[in-house]
Tab-separated table of C-alpha atoms and ligand atoms in Angstrom:
chain	number	residue	atom	x	y	z
A	1	MET	CA	116.407	102.238	90.692
A	2	PRO	CA	115.613	101.690	86.756
A	3	TYR	CA	111.915	101.589	85.856
A	4	GLN	CA	110.296	100.709	82.482
A	5	ASN	CA	106.882	102.064	82.913
A	6	ILE	CA	107.066	105.118	85.194
A	7	THR	CA	109.456	107.909	85.135
A	8	VAL	CA	110.893	109.170	88.559
A	9	SER	CA	112.248	112.729	89.224
A	10	THR	CA	112.806	114.404	92.834
A	11	GLU	CA	113.097	117.989	93.489
A	12	ASP	CA	113.405	120.445	97.167
A	13	GLY	CA	111.759	117.501	99.310
A	14	ILE	CA	109.153	116.326	96.637
A	15	ALA	CA	108.691	113.620	94.198
A	16	VAL	CA	106.637	113.319	91.138
A	17	VAL	CA	105.592	110.030	89.805
A	18	THR	CA	105.075	109.716	85.869
A	19	LEU	CA	103.066	106.778	84.470
A	20	ASN	CA	104.569	106.297	81.531
A	21	ARG	CA	103.132	103.651	78.762
A	22	PRO	CA	101.375	106.800	76.868
A	23	ASP	CA	100.908	104.732	73.780
A	24	VAL	CA	98.211	102.671	75.727
A	25	LEU	CA	97.183	105.863	77.454
A	26	ASN	CA	99.187	104.497	80.673
A	27	ALA	CA	96.998	101.395	80.999
A	28	LEU	CA	97.565	100.120	84.327
A	29	ASN	CA	99.182	96.718	84.037
A	30	GLN	CA	100.639	94.583	86.641
A	31	ALA	CA	104.229	95.612	85.670
A	32	THR	CA	103.181	99.329	85.941
A	33	MET	CA	101.635	98.770	89.381
A	34	ASP	CA	104.350	96.677	91.085
A	35	GLU	CA	106.847	99.985	90.030
A	36	LEU	CA	104.510	102.491	91.275
A	37	VAL	CA	104.114	100.327	94.787
A	38	SER	CA	107.756	100.062	94.521
A	39	ALA	CA	109.052	103.797	94.109
A	40	LEU	CA	106.172	104.842	96.626
A	41	GLU	CA	107.240	102.353	99.110
A	42	GLU	CA	111.223	103.631	98.327
A	43	PHE	CA	110.155	107.300	99.065
A	44	GLU	CA	108.782	106.366	102.352
A	45	ARG	CA	111.606	103.998	103.399
A	46	GLU	CA	114.241	106.729	102.226
A	47	GLY	CA	111.838	109.254	104.311
A	48	SER	CA	113.401	112.354	102.692
A	49	VAL	CA	110.143	113.358	100.250
A	50	ARG	CA	107.570	114.967	102.038
A	51	CYS	CA	104.981	115.172	99.397
A	52	ILE	CA	104.135	112.935	96.089
A	53	VAL	CA	102.911	113.884	92.682
A	54	LEU	CA	101.316	111.384	90.717
A	55	THR	CA	100.577	112.172	86.895
A	56	GLY	CA	100.574	110.611	83.557
A	57	ALA	CA	102.832	110.987	80.543
A	58	GLY	CA	100.794	112.111	77.157
A	59	ARG	CA	97.027	112.187	76.610
A	60	ALA	CA	95.926	110.181	79.997
A	61	PHE	CA	96.375	110.132	83.468
A	62	ALA	CA	95.427	106.479	82.905
A	63	ALA	CA	92.926	105.058	80.914
A	64	GLY	CA	92.094	102.058	83.448
A	65	ALA	CA	93.418	98.567	83.860
A	66	ASP	CA	94.843	97.206	81.258
A	67	ILE	CA	92.205	95.501	79.350
A	68	LYS	CA	94.581	93.411	77.074
A	69	GLU	CA	96.009	91.849	79.794
A	70	MET	CA	92.642	91.069	81.962
A	71	ALA	CA	91.258	90.010	78.684
A	72	GLY	CA	92.542	85.925	79.423
A	73	ALA	CA	91.783	86.061	83.228
A	74	SER	CA	89.313	83.352	84.726
A	75	ALA	CA	87.772	85.027	88.574
A	76	PRO	CA	89.762	82.716	90.048
A	77	GLU	CA	92.870	83.906	88.594
A	78	MET	CA	91.531	87.261	89.407
A	79	LEU	CA	90.745	86.305	93.025
A	80	ALA	CA	94.376	84.765	93.783
A	81	GLY	CA	96.442	87.536	91.960
A	82	TYR	CA	97.751	89.835	93.868
A	83	ARG	CA	96.333	92.896	92.149
A	84	PHE	CA	94.508	94.465	94.670
A	85	GLN	CA	97.412	93.734	97.242
A	86	GLN	CA	98.959	96.840	95.489
A	87	TRP	CA	96.196	99.300	96.001
A	88	GLU	CA	96.048	98.614	99.430
A	89	ARG	CA	99.954	98.863	100.107
A	90	ILE	CA	99.649	102.313	98.075
A	91	ARG	CA	96.515	103.119	100.355
A	92	LYS	CA	99.140	102.663	103.529
A	93	VAL	CA	101.108	105.072	102.215
A	94	THR	CA	101.862	108.015	104.800
A	95	THR	CA	103.497	110.720	102.614
A	96	PRO	CA	100.711	112.816	101.140
A	97	LEU	CA	99.747	111.990	97.108
A	98	ILE	CA	98.801	114.563	94.644
A	99	ALA	CA	97.067	113.244	91.740
A	100	ALA	CA	97.973	115.390	88.369
A	101	VAL	CA	95.406	114.506	86.289
A	102	ASN	CA	96.073	115.748	82.969
A	103	GLY	CA	93.566	113.630	80.548
A	104	PHE	CA	91.634	110.461	81.124
A	105	ALA	CA	91.451	109.189	84.664
A	106	LEU	CA	89.017	106.379	83.374
A	107	GLY	CA	88.240	102.996	85.276
A	108	GLY	CA	91.617	102.072	87.418
A	109	GLY	CA	92.933	105.416	86.586
A	110	CYS	CA	89.617	107.583	88.039
A	111	GLU	CA	90.403	105.202	90.825
A	112	LEU	CA	94.000	105.718	91.445
A	113	ALA	CA	93.503	109.349	91.065
A	114	MET	CA	90.852	108.798	94.103
A	115	LEU	CA	93.240	106.810	96.193
A	116	CYS	CA	95.569	109.928	96.096
A	117	ASP	CA	94.726	112.552	98.752
A	118	MET	CA	94.196	115.390	96.380
A	119	ILE	CA	93.149	116.026	92.748
A	120	VAL	CA	94.394	118.496	90.577
A	121	ALA	CA	93.145	118.517	87.178
A	122	ALA	CA	93.575	119.751	84.015
A	123	GLU	CA	90.755	121.554	82.271
A	124	THR	CA	90.652	119.100	79.323
A	125	ALA	CA	90.662	115.854	81.951
A	126	GLN	CA	87.901	113.579	81.898
A	127	PHE	CA	86.940	111.543	85.023
A	128	GLY	CA	85.027	108.186	84.844
A	129	GLN	CA	84.478	104.634	85.501
A	130	PRO	CA	83.408	102.780	82.184
A	131	GLU	CA	83.810	99.001	83.531
A	132	ILE	CA	80.068	98.681	82.765
A	133	ASN	CA	80.560	98.747	79.330
A	134	LEU	CA	83.197	95.986	79.560
A	135	GLY	CA	80.393	93.963	81.302
A	136	ILE	CA	81.948	94.770	84.436
A	137	MET	CA	82.304	97.061	87.148
A	138	PRO	CA	85.014	99.236	89.241
A	139	GLY	CA	87.191	96.865	91.345
A	140	ALA	CA	89.982	99.195	92.688
A	141	GLY	CA	87.499	101.316	95.075
A	142	GLY	CA	85.361	103.128	92.601
A	143	THR	CA	82.189	102.277	93.995
A	144	GLN	CA	83.096	103.280	97.432
A	145	ARG	CA	85.816	106.430	96.636
A	146	LEU	CA	83.512	108.251	94.142
A	147	THR	CA	80.203	107.525	96.172
A	148	ARG	CA	81.890	108.926	99.528
A	149	ALA	CA	83.738	112.096	97.051
A	150	ILE	CA	80.550	112.947	94.937
A	151	GLY	CA	77.565	111.392	96.727
A	152	LYS	CA	75.105	108.572	95.559
A	153	SER	CA	73.188	109.936	92.945
A	154	ARG	CA	75.973	111.051	90.853
A	155	ALA	CA	78.102	108.068	91.172
A	156	MET	CA	75.221	105.732	90.539
A	157	GLU	CA	75.303	107.370	87.171
A	158	MET	CA	78.448	107.371	86.837
A	159	VAL	CA	78.970	103.915	87.283
A	160	LEU	CA	75.922	102.660	85.763
A	161	THR	CA	76.669	104.709	82.787
A	162	GLY	CA	79.661	104.630	82.363
A	163	ARG	CA	79.531	108.450	81.208
A	164	PRO	CA	82.701	109.983	82.063
A	165	ILE	CA	82.640	113.984	83.756
A	166	SER	CA	84.322	116.991	82.917
A	167	ALA	CA	86.905	118.493	85.171
A	168	ARG	CA	84.649	121.351	85.528
A	169	GLN	CA	82.043	118.562	86.541
A	170	ALA	CA	84.322	117.166	88.867
A	171	GLU	CA	85.049	120.213	90.576
A	172	ALA	CA	81.440	121.280	91.286
A	173	CYS	CA	80.856	118.116	92.845
A	174	GLY	CA	83.848	117.830	94.576
A	175	LEU	CA	85.917	115.225	93.371
A	176	VAL	CA	88.892	117.453	92.432
A	177	SER	CA	90.374	120.326	94.720
A	178	ARG	CA	90.944	122.767	91.508
A	179	VAL	CA	91.127	122.958	87.847
A	180	VAL	CA	93.820	124.780	86.133
A	181	PRO	CA	94.615	125.269	82.373
A	182	ALA	CA	96.218	121.965	81.050
A	183	GLU	CA	99.624	123.303	80.462
A	184	THR	CA	100.142	124.125	84.103
A	185	VAL	CA	98.561	121.133	86.093
A	186	LEU	CA	102.293	119.768	86.543
A	187	ASP	CA	103.479	122.771	87.895
A	188	GLU	CA	100.332	123.823	89.869
A	189	ALA	CA	100.463	119.973	91.575
A	190	LYS	CA	104.297	120.720	92.229
A	191	ARG	CA	103.675	123.840	93.396
A	192	LEU	CA	101.143	122.399	96.554
A	193	ALA	CA	103.499	119.705	96.918
A	194	LYS	CA	106.248	121.872	97.955
A	195	GLU	CA	103.986	124.076	99.851
A	196	ILE	CA	103.038	120.897	101.762
A	197	ALA	CA	106.610	119.110	102.095
A	198	ALA	CA	107.779	122.641	104.054
A	199	LYS	CA	105.027	122.040	106.423
A	200	GLY	CA	105.909	119.867	110.139
A	201	ALA	CA	106.211	116.341	108.289
A	202	VAL	CA	104.576	114.555	111.787
A	203	ALA	CA	101.551	117.086	111.588
A	204	VAL	CA	101.057	116.373	108.130
A	205	ARG	CA	101.348	112.687	108.545
A	206	LEU	CA	98.807	112.597	111.158
A	207	ALA	CA	96.366	115.147	109.663
A	208	LYS	CA	96.295	113.006	106.707
A	209	GLU	CA	95.742	109.937	108.802
A	210	ALA	CA	93.037	111.790	110.525
A	211	VAL	CA	91.088	113.148	107.256
A	212	LEU	CA	91.032	109.384	106.126
A	213	LYS	CA	89.798	108.344	109.066
A	214	ALA	CA	86.515	110.323	108.271
A	215	PHE	CA	86.155	108.238	105.650
A	216	ASP	CA	85.729	104.528	107.944
A	217	THR	CA	84.468	105.574	110.772
A	218	HIS	CA	81.659	107.342	112.545
A	219	LEU	CA	82.025	110.931	113.654
A	220	GLU	CA	82.118	110.180	117.360
A	221	GLY	CA	85.471	107.853	116.818
A	222	GLY	CA	86.690	110.247	114.424
A	223	LEU	CA	86.361	113.170	116.754
A	224	ASP	CA	88.379	110.786	119.295
A	225	TYR	CA	91.002	110.013	116.351
A	226	GLU	CA	91.352	113.379	115.905
A	227	ARG	CA	91.853	114.703	119.756
A	228	LYS	CA	94.716	112.038	119.787
A	229	CYS	CA	97.012	113.223	117.154
A	230	PHE	CA	96.132	116.744	118.136
A	231	TYR	CA	97.790	116.004	121.937
A	232	LEU	CA	100.890	113.967	120.368
A	233	LEU	CA	101.911	116.905	118.276
A	234	PHE	CA	102.072	118.679	121.402
A	235	ALA	CA	105.087	116.243	121.955
A	236	THR	CA	107.011	117.565	118.543
A	237	GLU	CA	109.420	119.984	118.031
A	238	ASP	CA	107.744	121.247	115.400
A	239	ARG	CA	105.153	122.438	117.743
A	240	SER	CA	107.319	124.842	119.901
A	241	GLU	CA	109.094	125.649	116.600
A	242	GLY	CA	105.761	126.757	114.865
A	243	ILE	CA	104.440	128.711	117.973
A	244	ALA	CA	107.601	130.118	118.653
A	245	ALA	CA	107.965	131.269	115.176
A	246	PHE	CA	104.486	132.882	114.828
A	247	LEU	CA	104.808	134.703	118.494
A	248	GLU	CA	108.284	136.151	117.314
A	249	LYS	CA	106.714	136.937	113.427
A	250	ARG	CA	109.520	134.986	111.399
A	251	ARG	CA	108.891	131.875	109.395
A	252	PRO	CA	109.217	128.412	111.012
A	253	ALA	CA	111.866	126.012	110.575
A	254	PHE	CA	110.444	122.742	110.768
A	255	LYS	CA	112.693	119.742	111.062
A	256	GLY	CA	110.032	117.241	111.107
A	257	ARG	CA	110.542	116.045	114.388
B	1	LIG	N1	93.889	98.941	78.712
B	1	LIG	C1	94.393	98.878	77.168
B	1	LIG	N2	94.727	99.424	76.366
B	1	LIG	C2	94.173	100.468	76.518
B	1	LIG	C3	93.293	101.090	77.272
B	1	LIG	C4	93.138	99.932	78.783
B	1	LIG	N3	92.422	100.425	79.784
B	1	LIG	N4	93.112	101.938	76.770
B	1	LIG	C5	93.439	102.752	75.969
B	1	LIG	N5	94.255	101.608	75.275
B	1	LIG	C6	95.031	101.977	74.464
B	1	LIG	C7	94.091	101.583	73.048
B	1	LIG	O1	94.017	100.186	72.780
B	1	LIG	C8	95.215	101.795	72.176
B	1	LIG	O2	95.870	101.088	71.638
B	1	LIG	P1	96.204	100.435	70.125
B	1	LIG	O3	96.823	101.858	69.546
B	1	LIG	O4	97.543	99.229	70.242
B	1	LIG	O5	94.818	100.274	69.596
B	1	LIG	C9	95.401	103.305	72.695
B	1	LIG	O6	95.520	103.132	73.942
B	1	LIG	C10	94.889	104.605	72.451
B	1	LIG	O7	93.609	104.742	72.832
B	1	LIG	P2	92.459	104.537	71.411
B	1	LIG	O8	92.700	104.532	70.533
B	1	LIG	O9	91.007	104.236	71.888
B	1	LIG	O10	92.366	106.315	72.041
B	1	LIG	P3	90.817	107.398	71.697
B	1	LIG	O11	91.490	108.476	71.916
B	1	LIG	O12	90.494	107.140	70.347
B	1	LIG	O13	89.810	106.552	72.893
B	1	LIG	C11	89.141	106.337	75.298
B	1	LIG	C12	90.159	106.711	74.240
B	1	LIG	C13	87.934	106.922	75.126
B	1	LIG	C14	89.983	106.408	76.489
B	1	LIG	C15	89.780	104.896	74.741
B	1	LIG	O14	90.860	104.276	74.731
B	1	LIG	C16	88.849	103.508	75.848
B	1	LIG	O15	87.732	103.833	75.936
B	1	LIG	N6	89.958	103.291	76.647
B	1	LIG	C17	89.248	102.118	77.911
B	1	LIG	C18	88.784	102.743	78.984
B	1	LIG	C19	87.995	101.852	79.899
B	1	LIG	O16	87.378	101.146	79.530
B	1	LIG	N7	88.604	101.631	81.310
B	1	LIG	C20	88.163	100.940	82.167
B	1	LIG	C21	89.708	99.788	82.188
B	1	LIG	S1	88.605	98.194	83.078
B	1	LIG	C22	89.421	98.744	84.764
B	1	LIG	O17	90.081	100.123	85.214
B	1	LIG	C23	89.102	97.574	86.027
B	1	LIG	C24	89.258	98.662	87.205
B	1	LIG	O18	88.593	98.971	87.815
B	1	LIG	C25	90.517	98.141	88.236
């Protein structure tokens, strides 16, 4: 499908989706979000992509919602718009999403990175929720996901001052899983994606669901959920193959069923 605001490529069971409006630091206008949702859902439907890397062209991952597009919007228009339904659709994507954050991840850009399942950051990346400087506040999950990721005090400081943090600070507080030299960030994310893509797809899907469950349930509910997923995997061919391969001292050949 031809896209105007993103580029998409696939290789070895993984996809790379690149936000491609570098002149405006990949500001997330509606058209970009539409294309992003459409590309992710198409991968889900098609079924051969096992892990997706999301990155940005140029100096930014994304510098937030498109401020020019938001400038004239009224509260009722924001409420009636489908803006946040798109974020919910991304949240429902079952394929693992890795954000390869190459530069600025600010406002909606930081929120989009946090909506992904893992973040690999370039040493030069910056993460922030600067909405307060515009007289507004995060609206796409920033107050919730950032707080869960880095704790109340640090999240409060970022959200109330709008000051960004560096990739190293983000690593120290657990927002990102690793920091790598800027020129290798996409390759590192792709390597990670290929490692995940080679695992049993049903196990990966249920494991992702179970980890995400930790965000919205209490411990007992989460443990129950985990156990149900665990039992279910004993009905898969991949479980028989994985255990047989271990016992036979060979690499497993998973089939995703
Ligand atoms: N929306 C629209 N355009 C943006 C943008 C955004 N979020 N961020 C940057 N741009 C545009 C700039 O207007 C500029 O365009 P022009 O050349 O046409 O003037 C171009 O991108 C390059 O930006 P700068 O010249 O500002 O680059 P810089 O290196 O001097 O500064 C920056 C970089 C610090 C990231 C700065 O661009 C900036 O502060 N951007 C805004 C960040 C922000 O406030 N994001 C939050 C948006 S609100 C939001 O996201 C709400 C939500 O939760 C959903």
